[in-house]
Coordinates of C-alpha atoms in Angstrom, one line a residue:
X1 CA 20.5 -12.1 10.9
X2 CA 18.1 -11.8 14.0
X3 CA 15.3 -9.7 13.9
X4 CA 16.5 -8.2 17.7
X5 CA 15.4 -4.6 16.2
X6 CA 11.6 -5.9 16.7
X7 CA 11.8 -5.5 20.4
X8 CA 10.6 -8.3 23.1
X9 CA 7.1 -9.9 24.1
X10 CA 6.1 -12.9 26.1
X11 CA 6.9 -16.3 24.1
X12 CA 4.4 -17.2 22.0
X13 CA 3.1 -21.3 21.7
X14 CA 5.7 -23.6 20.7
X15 CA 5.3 -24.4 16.7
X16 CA 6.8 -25.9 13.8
X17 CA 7.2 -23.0 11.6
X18 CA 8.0 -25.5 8.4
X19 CA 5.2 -27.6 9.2
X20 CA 3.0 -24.4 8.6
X21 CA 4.8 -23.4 5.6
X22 CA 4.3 -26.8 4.0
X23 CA 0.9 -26.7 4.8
X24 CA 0.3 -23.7 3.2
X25 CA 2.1 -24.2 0.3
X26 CA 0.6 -27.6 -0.1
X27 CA -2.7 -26.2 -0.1
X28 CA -1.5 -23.8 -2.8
X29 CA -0.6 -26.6 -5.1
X30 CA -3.6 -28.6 -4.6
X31 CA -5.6 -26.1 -6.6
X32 CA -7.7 -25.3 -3.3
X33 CA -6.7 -21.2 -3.4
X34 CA -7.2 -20.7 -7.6
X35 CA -11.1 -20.9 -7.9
X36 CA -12.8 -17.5 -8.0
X37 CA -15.6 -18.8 -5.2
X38 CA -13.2 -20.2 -2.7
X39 CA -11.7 -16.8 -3.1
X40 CA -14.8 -15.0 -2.9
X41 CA -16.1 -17.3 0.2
X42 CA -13.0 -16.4 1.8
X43 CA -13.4 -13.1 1.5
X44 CA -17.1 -13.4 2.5
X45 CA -16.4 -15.0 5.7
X46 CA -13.5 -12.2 6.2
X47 CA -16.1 -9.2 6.4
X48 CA -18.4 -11.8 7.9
X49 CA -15.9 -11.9 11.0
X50 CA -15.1 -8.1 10.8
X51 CA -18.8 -7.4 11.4
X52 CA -19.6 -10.2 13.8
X53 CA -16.6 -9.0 16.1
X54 CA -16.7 -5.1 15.5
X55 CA -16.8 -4.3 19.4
X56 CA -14.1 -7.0 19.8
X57 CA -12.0 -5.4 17.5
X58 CA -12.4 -1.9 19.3
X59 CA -11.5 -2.6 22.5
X60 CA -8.5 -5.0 21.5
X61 CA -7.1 -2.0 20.1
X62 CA -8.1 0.1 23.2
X63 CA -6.4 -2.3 25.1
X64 CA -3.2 -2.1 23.3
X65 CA -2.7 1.6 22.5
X66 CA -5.5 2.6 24.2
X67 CA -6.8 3.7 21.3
X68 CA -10.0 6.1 21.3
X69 CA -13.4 4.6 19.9
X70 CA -13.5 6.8 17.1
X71 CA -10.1 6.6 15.9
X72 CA -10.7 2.5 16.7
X73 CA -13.4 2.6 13.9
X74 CA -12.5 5.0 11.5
X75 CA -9.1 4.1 11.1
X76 CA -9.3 0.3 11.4
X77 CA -12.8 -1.5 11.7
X78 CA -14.4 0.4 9.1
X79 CA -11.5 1.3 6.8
X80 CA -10.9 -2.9 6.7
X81 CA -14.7 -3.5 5.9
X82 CA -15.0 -0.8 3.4
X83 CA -12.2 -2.2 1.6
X84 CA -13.3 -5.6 1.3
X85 CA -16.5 -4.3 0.4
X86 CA -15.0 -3.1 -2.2
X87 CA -13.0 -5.8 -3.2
X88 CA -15.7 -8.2 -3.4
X89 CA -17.5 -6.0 -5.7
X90 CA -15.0 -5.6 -8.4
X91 CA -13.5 -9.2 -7.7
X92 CA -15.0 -10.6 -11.1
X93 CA -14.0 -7.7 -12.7
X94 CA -10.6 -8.0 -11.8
X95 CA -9.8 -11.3 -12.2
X96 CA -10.5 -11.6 -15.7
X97 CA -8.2 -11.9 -18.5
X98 CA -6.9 -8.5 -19.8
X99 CA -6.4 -8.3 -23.5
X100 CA -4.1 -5.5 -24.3
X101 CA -3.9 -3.8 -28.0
X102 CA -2.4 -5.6 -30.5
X103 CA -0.1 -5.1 -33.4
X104 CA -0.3 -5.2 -37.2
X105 CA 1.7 -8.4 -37.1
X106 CA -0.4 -10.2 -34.3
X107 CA -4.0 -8.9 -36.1
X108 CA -4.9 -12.3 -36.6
X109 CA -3.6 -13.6 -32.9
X110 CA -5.1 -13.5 -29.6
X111 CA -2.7 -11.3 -27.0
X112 CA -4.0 -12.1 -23.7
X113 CA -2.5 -11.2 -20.1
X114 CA -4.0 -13.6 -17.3
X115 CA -4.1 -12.9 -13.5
X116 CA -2.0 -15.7 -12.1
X117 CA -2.1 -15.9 -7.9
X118 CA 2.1 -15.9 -7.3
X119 CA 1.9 -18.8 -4.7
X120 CA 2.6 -18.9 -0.8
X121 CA 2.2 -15.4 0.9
X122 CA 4.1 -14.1 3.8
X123 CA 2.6 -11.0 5.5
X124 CA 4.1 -8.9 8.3
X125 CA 2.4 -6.6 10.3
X126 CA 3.1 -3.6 12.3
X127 CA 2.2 -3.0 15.9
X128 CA 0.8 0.7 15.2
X129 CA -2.2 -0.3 13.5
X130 CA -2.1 -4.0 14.1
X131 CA -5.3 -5.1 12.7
X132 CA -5.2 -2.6 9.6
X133 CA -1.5 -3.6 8.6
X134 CA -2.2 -7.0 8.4
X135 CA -5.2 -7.9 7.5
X136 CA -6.4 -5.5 4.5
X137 CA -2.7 -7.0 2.8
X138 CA -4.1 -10.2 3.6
X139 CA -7.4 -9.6 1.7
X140 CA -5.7 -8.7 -1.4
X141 CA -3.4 -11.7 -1.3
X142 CA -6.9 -13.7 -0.9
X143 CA -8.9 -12.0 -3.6
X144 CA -5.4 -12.6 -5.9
X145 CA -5.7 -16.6 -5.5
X146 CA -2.6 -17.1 -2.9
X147 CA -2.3 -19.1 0.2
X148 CA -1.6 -16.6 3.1
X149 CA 0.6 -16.9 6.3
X150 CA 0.2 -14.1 8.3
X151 CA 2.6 -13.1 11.0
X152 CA 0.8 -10.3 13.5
X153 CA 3.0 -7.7 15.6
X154 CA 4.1 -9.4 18.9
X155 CA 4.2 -5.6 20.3
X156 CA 0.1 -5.4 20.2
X157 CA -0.2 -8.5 22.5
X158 CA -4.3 -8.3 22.6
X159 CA -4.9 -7.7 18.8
X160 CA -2.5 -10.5 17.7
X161 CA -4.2 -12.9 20.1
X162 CA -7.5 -11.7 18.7
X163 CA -6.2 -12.6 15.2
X164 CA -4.7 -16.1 16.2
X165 CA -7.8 -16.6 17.9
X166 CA -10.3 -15.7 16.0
X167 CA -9.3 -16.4 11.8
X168 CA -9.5 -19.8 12.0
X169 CA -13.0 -19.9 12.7
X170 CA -14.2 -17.8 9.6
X171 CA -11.2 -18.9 7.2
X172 CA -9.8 -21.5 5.4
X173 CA -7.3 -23.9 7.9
X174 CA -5.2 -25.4 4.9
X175 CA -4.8 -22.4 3.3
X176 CA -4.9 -19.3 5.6
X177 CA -2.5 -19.8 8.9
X178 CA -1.6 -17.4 11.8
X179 CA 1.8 -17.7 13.3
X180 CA 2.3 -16.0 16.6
X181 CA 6.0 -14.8 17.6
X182 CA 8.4 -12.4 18.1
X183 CA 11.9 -11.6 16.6
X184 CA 13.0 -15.5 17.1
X185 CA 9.9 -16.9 15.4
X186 CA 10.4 -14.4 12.3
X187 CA 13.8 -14.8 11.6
X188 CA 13.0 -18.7 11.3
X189 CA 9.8 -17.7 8.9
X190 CA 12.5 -15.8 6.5
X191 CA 14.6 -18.9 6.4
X192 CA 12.2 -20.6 4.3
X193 CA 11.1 -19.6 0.7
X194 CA 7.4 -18.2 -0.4
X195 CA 6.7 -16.6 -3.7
X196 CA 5.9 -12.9 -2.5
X197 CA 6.5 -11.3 1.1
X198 CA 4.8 -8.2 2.7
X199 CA 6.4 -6.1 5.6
X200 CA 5.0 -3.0 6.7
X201 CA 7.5 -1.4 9.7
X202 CA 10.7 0.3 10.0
X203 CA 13.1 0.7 7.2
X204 CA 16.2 -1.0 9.4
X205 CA 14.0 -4.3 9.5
X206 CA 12.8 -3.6 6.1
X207 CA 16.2 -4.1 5.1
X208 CA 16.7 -7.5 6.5
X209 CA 13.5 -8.9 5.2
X210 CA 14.6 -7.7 1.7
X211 CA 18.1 -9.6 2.5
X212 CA 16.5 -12.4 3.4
X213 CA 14.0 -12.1 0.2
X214 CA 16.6 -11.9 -2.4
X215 CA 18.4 -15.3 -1.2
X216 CA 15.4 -16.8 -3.4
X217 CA 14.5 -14.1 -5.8
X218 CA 11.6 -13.4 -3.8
X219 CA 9.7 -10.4 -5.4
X220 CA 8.5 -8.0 -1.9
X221 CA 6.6 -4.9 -0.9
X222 CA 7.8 -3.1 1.7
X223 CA 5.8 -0.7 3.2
X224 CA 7.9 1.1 5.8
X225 CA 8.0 5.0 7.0
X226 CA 11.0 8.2 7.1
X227 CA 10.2 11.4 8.0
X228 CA 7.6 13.1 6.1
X229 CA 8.3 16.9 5.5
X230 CA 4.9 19.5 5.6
X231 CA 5.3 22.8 4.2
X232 CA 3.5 25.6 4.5
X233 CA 3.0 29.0 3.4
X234 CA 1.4 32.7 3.9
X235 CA -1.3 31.9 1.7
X236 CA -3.1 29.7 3.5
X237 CA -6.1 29.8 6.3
X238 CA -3.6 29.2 9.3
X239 CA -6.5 28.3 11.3
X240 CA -8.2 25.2 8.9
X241 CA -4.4 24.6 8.1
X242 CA -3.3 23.6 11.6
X243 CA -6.1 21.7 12.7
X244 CA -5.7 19.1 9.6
X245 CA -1.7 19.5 10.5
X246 CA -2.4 18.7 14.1
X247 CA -5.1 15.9 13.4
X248 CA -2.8 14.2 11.2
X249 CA -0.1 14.4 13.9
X250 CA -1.7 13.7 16.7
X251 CA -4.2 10.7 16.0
X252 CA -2.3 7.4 17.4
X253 CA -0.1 10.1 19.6
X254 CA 2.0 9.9 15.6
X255 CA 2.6 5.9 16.0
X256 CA 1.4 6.5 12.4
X257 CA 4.2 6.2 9.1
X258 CA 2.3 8.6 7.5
X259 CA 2.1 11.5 10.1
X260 CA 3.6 15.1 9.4
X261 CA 6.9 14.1 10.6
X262 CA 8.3 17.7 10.7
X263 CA 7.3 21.5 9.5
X264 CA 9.2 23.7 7.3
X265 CA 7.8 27.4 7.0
X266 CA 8.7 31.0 8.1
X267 CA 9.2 32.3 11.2
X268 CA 6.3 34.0 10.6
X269 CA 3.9 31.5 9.3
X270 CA 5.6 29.4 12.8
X271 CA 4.6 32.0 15.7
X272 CA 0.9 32.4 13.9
X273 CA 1.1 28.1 13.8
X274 CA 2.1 28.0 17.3
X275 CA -0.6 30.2 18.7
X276 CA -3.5 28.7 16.6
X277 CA -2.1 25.8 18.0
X278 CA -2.4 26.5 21.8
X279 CA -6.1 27.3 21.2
X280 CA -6.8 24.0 19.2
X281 CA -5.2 21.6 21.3
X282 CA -6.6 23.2 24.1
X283 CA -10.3 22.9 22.5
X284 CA -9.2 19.0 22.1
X285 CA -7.6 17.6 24.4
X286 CA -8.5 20.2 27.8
X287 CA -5.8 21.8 29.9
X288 CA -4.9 18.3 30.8
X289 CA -4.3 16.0 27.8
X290 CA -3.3 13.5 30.6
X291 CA -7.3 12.8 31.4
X292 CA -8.6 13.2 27.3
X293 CA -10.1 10.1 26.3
X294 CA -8.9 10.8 23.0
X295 CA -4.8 10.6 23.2
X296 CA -3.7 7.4 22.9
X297 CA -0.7 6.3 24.6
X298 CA 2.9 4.9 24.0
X299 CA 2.9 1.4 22.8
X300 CA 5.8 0.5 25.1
X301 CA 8.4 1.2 27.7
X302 CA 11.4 1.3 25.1
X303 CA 9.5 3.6 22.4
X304 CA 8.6 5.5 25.3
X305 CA 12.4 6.4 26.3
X306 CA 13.3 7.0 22.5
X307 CA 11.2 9.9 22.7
X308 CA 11.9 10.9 26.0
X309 CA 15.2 11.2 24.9
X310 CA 13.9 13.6 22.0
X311 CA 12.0 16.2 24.3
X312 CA 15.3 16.0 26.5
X313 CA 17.5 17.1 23.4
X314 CA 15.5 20.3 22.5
X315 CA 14.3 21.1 25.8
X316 CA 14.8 24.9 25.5
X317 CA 12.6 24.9 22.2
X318 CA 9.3 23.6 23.6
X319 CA 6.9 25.8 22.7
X320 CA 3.8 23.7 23.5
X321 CA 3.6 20.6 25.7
X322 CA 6.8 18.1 26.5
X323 CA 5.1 17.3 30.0
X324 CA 5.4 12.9 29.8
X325 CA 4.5 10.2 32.4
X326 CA 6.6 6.9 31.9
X327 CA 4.2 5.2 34.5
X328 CA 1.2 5.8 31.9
X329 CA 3.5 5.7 29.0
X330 CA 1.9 9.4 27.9
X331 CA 3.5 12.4 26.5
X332 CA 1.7 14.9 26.3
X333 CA 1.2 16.7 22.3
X334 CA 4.7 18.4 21.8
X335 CA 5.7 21.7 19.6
X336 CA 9.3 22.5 19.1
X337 CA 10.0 25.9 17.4
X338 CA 13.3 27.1 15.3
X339 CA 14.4 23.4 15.4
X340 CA 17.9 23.3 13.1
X341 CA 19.0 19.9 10.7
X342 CA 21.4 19.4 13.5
X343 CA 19.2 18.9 16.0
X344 CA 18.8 15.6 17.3
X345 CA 15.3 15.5 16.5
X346 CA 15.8 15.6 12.9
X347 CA 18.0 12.3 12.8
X348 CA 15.2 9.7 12.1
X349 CA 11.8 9.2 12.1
X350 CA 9.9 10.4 15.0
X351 CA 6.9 8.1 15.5
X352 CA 5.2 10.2 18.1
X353 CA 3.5 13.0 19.5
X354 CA 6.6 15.7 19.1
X355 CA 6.0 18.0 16.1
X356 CA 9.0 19.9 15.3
X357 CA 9.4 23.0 13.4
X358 CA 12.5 24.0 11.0
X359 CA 12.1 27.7 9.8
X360 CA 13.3 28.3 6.1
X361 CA 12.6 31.9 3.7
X362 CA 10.9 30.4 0.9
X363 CA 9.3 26.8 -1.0
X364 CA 12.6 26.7 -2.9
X365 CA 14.5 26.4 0.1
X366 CA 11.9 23.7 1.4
X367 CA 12.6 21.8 -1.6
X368 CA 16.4 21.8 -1.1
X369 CA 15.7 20.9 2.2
X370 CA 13.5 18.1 1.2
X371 CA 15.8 16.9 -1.8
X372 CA 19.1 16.8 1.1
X373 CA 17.0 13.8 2.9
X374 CA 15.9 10.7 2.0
X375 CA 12.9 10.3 -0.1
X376 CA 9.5 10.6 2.5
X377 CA 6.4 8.7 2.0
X378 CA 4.4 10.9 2.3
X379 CA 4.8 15.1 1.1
X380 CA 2.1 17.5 2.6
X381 CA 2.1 21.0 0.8
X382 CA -0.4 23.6 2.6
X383 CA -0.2 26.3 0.0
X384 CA -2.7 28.8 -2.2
X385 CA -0.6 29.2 -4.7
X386 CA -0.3 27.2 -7.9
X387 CA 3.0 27.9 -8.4
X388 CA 4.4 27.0 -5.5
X389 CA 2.2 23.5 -5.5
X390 CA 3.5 22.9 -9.2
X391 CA 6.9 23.8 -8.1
X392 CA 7.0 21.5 -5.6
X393 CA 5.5 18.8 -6.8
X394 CA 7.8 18.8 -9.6
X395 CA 10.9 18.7 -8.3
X396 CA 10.9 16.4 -5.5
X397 CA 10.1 12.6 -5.2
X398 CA 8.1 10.7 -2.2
X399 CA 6.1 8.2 -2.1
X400 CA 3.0 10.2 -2.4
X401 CA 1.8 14.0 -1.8
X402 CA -1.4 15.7 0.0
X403 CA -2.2 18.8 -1.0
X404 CA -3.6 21.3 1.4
X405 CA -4.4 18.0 4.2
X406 CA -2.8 15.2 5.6
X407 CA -3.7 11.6 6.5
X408 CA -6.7 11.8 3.6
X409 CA -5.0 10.2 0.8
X410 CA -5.3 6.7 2.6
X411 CA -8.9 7.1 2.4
X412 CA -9.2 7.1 -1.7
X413 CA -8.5 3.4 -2.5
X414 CA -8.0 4.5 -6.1
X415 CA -4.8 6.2 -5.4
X416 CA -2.0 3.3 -4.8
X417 CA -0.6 3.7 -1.3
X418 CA 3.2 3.2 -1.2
X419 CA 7.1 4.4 -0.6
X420 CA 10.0 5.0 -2.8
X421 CA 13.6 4.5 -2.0
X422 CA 14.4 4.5 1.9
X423 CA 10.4 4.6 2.6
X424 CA 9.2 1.8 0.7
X425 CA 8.8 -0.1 -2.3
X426 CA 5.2 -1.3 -3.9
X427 CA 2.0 -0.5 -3.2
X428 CA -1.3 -1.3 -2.5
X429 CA -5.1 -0.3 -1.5
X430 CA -8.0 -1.0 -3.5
X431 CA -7.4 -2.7 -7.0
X432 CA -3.7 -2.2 -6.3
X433 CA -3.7 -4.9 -3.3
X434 CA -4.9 -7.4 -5.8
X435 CA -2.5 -6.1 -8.7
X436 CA 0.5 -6.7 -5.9
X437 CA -0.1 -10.2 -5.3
X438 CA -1.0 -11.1 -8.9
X439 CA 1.1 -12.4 -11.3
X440 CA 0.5 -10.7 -15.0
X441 CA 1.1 -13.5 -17.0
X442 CA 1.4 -12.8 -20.8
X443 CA 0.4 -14.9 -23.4
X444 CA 0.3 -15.1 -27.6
X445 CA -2.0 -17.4 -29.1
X446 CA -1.4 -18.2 -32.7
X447 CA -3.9 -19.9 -35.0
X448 CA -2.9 -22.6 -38.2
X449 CA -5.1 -20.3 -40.3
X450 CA -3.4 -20.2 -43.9
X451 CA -2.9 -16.3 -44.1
X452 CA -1.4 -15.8 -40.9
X453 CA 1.1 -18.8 -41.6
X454 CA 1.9 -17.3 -45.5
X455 CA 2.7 -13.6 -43.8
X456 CA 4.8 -15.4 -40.8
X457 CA 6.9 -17.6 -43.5
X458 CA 9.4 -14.9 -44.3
X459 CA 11.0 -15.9 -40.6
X460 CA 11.9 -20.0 -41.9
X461 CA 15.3 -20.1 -43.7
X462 CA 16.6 -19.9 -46.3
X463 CA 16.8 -16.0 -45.3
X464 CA 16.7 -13.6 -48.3
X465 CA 16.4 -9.9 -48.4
X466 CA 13.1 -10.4 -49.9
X467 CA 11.7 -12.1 -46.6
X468 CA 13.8 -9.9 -44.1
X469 CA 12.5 -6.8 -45.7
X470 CA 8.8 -8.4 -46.3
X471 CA 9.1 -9.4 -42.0
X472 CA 10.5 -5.9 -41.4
X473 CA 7.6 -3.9 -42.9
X474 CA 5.1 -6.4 -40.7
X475 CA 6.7 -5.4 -37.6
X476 CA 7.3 -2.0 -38.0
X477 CA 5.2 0.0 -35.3
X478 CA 2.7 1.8 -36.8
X479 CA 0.6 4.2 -34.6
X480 CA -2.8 4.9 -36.6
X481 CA -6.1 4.2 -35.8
X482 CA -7.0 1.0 -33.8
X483 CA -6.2 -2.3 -34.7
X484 CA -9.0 -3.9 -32.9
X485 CA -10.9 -4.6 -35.5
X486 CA -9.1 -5.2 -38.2
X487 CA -9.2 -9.0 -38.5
X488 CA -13.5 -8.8 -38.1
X489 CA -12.7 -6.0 -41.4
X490 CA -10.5 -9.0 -42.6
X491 CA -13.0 -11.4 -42.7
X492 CA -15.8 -9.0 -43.3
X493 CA -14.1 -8.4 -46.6
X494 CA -13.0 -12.2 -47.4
X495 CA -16.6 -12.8 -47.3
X496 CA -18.5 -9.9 -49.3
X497 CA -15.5 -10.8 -52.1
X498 CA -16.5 -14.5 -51.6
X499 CA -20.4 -13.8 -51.7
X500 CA -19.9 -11.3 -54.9
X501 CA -17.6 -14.1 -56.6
X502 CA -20.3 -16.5 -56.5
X503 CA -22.9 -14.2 -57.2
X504 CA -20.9 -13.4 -60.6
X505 CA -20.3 -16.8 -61.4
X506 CA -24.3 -17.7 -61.2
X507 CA -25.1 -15.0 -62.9
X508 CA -22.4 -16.0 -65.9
X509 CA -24.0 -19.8 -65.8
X510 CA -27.5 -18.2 -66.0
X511 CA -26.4 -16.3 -69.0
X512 CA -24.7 -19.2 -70.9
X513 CA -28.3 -20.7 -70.5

């Protein structure tokens, strides 16, 4: 199946895709990705590049979104460096063996779980934040001990040339490789096997790339979008409220997956929205968004349209905004009011700078509302009241939930980043990049120490109830105090009863004396 749903771009460099993929995977099996330093060098040389080509990387991304300075660096430059700063710093850490807690029957074994790299990487990136999507993924797949092929958006033209162009100075040839392409170039990449891929993008692609994964068991993470619900009720400061609504909404002109897709409140708690609103935007953006530095713009013709066709469909609703210029690819920051599930705004994910507005009485009809759609990825609650937080976080599911913000949860690389159902599936950020391309791979070691042989022998035939009850009382879980220790108590106490037997025995020579 074609990848037509991508969209178009200029043809990219004739290549042999399974050239590439052999290379990669060659370098994989030569043992050149495993060691901890080539992984660390790697990554080195990574933030090496990111620093070296920071004003590089800022106006690629001004050139393809036209994406402001600040949102340039906050969202992209330095969220990428902190994260590999971080990375490097816990990369010994993490790569070590983990040894779990063992069992009464396995006191005398070593139970170990080792961080195996899964092989040859595939990673997809998206054209809304082209250099975040792909190359943070790409970082963790490093720090894991995998060969990486990386495949940028074709739709951000200037940051995927920037990528092709400028990774294989800083990174290893053999082993890290850009391919270039659009829709023709990726359908040919799925065709052959690696051993984990990463797409982040819409669920309709997300779909074929997990097709095409499953034809060779390949395990995925899928990082892809919906429409994320906000709620809000009378409790809160409306004013705080909808500037961090607005913020989230707005940044990228909402070519973000995690934007506040839609609102769900009162009538109410909308008209007191709506006019903070006015006021705010007007603070931020003048009375002519058109000529703010600090709106981004459209990424192309064809998205453009699609939400053309949006403002068209609920034109009698606009409440702020829906003024657009398809020359400039702007539309202006859009508020639709008293929008109903029918409404043809409410049919996918928006993906833009049109903020809807569906009224309901109370959080437990928001919650039936929620639970009626397919799961978000992201759930923002703006509420006071614990109840109604509890409530709701309780009885829905999404990928994750922001509590009284929005957008801020990607900034705590503790907390996993991921969808569930229709908006993803994985996650990653922080240790959970490298935990998503690492293989945990368990392992028993058993010793030929006498003791743990005479306590095993009840498994050999000839079976008696003796040695099935004997192996049955070894096994059974017992959940006391710690286990850890036990076999240094073992030993402790094999040799004190050794050292007092010989002790006894001198003293019954010296006697005989």
């Amino acid at each position: 199946m074609a990848l037509g749903s991508l969209g178009t771009t200029t043809k990219a460099k004739p290549v042999n895709i399974g050239e590439i993929v052999e290379k990669a995977r060659d370098a994989f099996n030569r043992g050149i990705t495993k060691p901890i330093e080539w992984r660390r060098r790697q990554l080195k040389n990574l933030l090496r590049m990111y620093e070296e080509n920071y004003n590089v990387m800022v106006e690629v991304l001004q050139k393809d979104l036209r994406r402001s300075k600040t949102e340039a660096v906050l969202l992209e430059v330095d969220y990428l460096i902190n994260d590999l700063k971080n990375t490097l710093h816990y990369l010994d850490e993490w790569v070590k063996p983990e040894h779990p807690p063992k069992t009464f029957v396995n006191m005398l074994d070593e139970v170990v779980i080792y961080n195996d790299p899964y092989g040859l990487v595939l990673i997809i990136g998206a054209w809304n934040y082209p250099l975040q999507l792909l190359l943070l993924p790409m970082a963790g797949a490093i720090a894991a001990g995998n060969a990486v092929i990386i495949k940028p958006s074709e739709l951000a033209t200037a940051c995927a040339r920037f990528v092709a162009d400028t990774l294989p100075k800083y990174l290893d040839n053999d082993a890290i490789l850009v391919l270039e392409g659009g829709p023709e170039e990726t359908t040919e990449l799925l065709t052959h096997k690696f051993d984990y891929i990463f797409y982040t993008g819409g669920t309709n692609v997300g779909r074929i790339v997990y097709s095409a994964a499953t034809k060779n068991l390949t395990p995925v993470t899928l990082e892809l979008g919906g429409k994320s619900p906000t709620y809000i009720d009378n409790t809160v400061d409306i004013e705080v409220t909808t500037k961090r609504i607005l913020w989230g909404k707005f940044i990228n002109v909402g070519q973000t997956c995690i934007a506040p897709d839609y609102i769900l409140c009162t009538k109410e708690v909308q008209d007191k929205f709506v006019e903070c609103a006015k006021k705010i935007l007007r603070e931020w953006y003048g009375e002519d968004p058109q000529k703010s530095p600090d709106l981004c713009r459209i990424i192309n013709s064809r998205h453009f349209s699609r939400l053309q066709s949006l403002i068209d469909a609920s034109k009698d609703k606009i409440a702020i905004g829906g003024r657009s210029d398809p020359q400039d690819r702007y539309i202006s920051p859009t508020i639709i009011t008293n929008v109903t599930p029918a409404d043809k705004i409410m049919e996918d994910e928006i993906f833009g700078p049109i903020l809807p507005i569906v009224p309901v009485e109370n959080a437990y009809e928001a919650i039936k509302f929620i639970n009626a759609r397919e799961k978000p990825l992201v759930l923002y609650v703006f509420t006071n009241n614990d109840d109604v937080r509890r409530s709701i976080t309780d009885n829905t599911s999404s990928g994750g939930m922001c509590i009284n913000d929005t957008m801020m949860l990607m900034g705590v690389d503790t907390l996993p980043f991921g969808g569930v159902g229709n908006s993803g599936l994985g996650a990653y950020h922080g240790k959970a990049s490298f935990d998503t391309f690492t293989h945990k791979k368990s392992c028993l070691v058993k010793n030929f120490a006498a003791i743990g042989e005479k306590l095993a022998s009840g498994r050999y035939p000839p079976y008696t109830e003796g040695k099935l009850s004997f192996i049955s009382a070894l096994m059974r879980k017992r959940h006391g105090p710690s286990l850890k220790y036990l076999p240094y108590v073992i030993t402790f106490a094999l040799g004190a009863s050794l050292a007092y037997g010989i002790t006894v025995w001198q003293k019954m020579g010296s006697e005989d004396l």
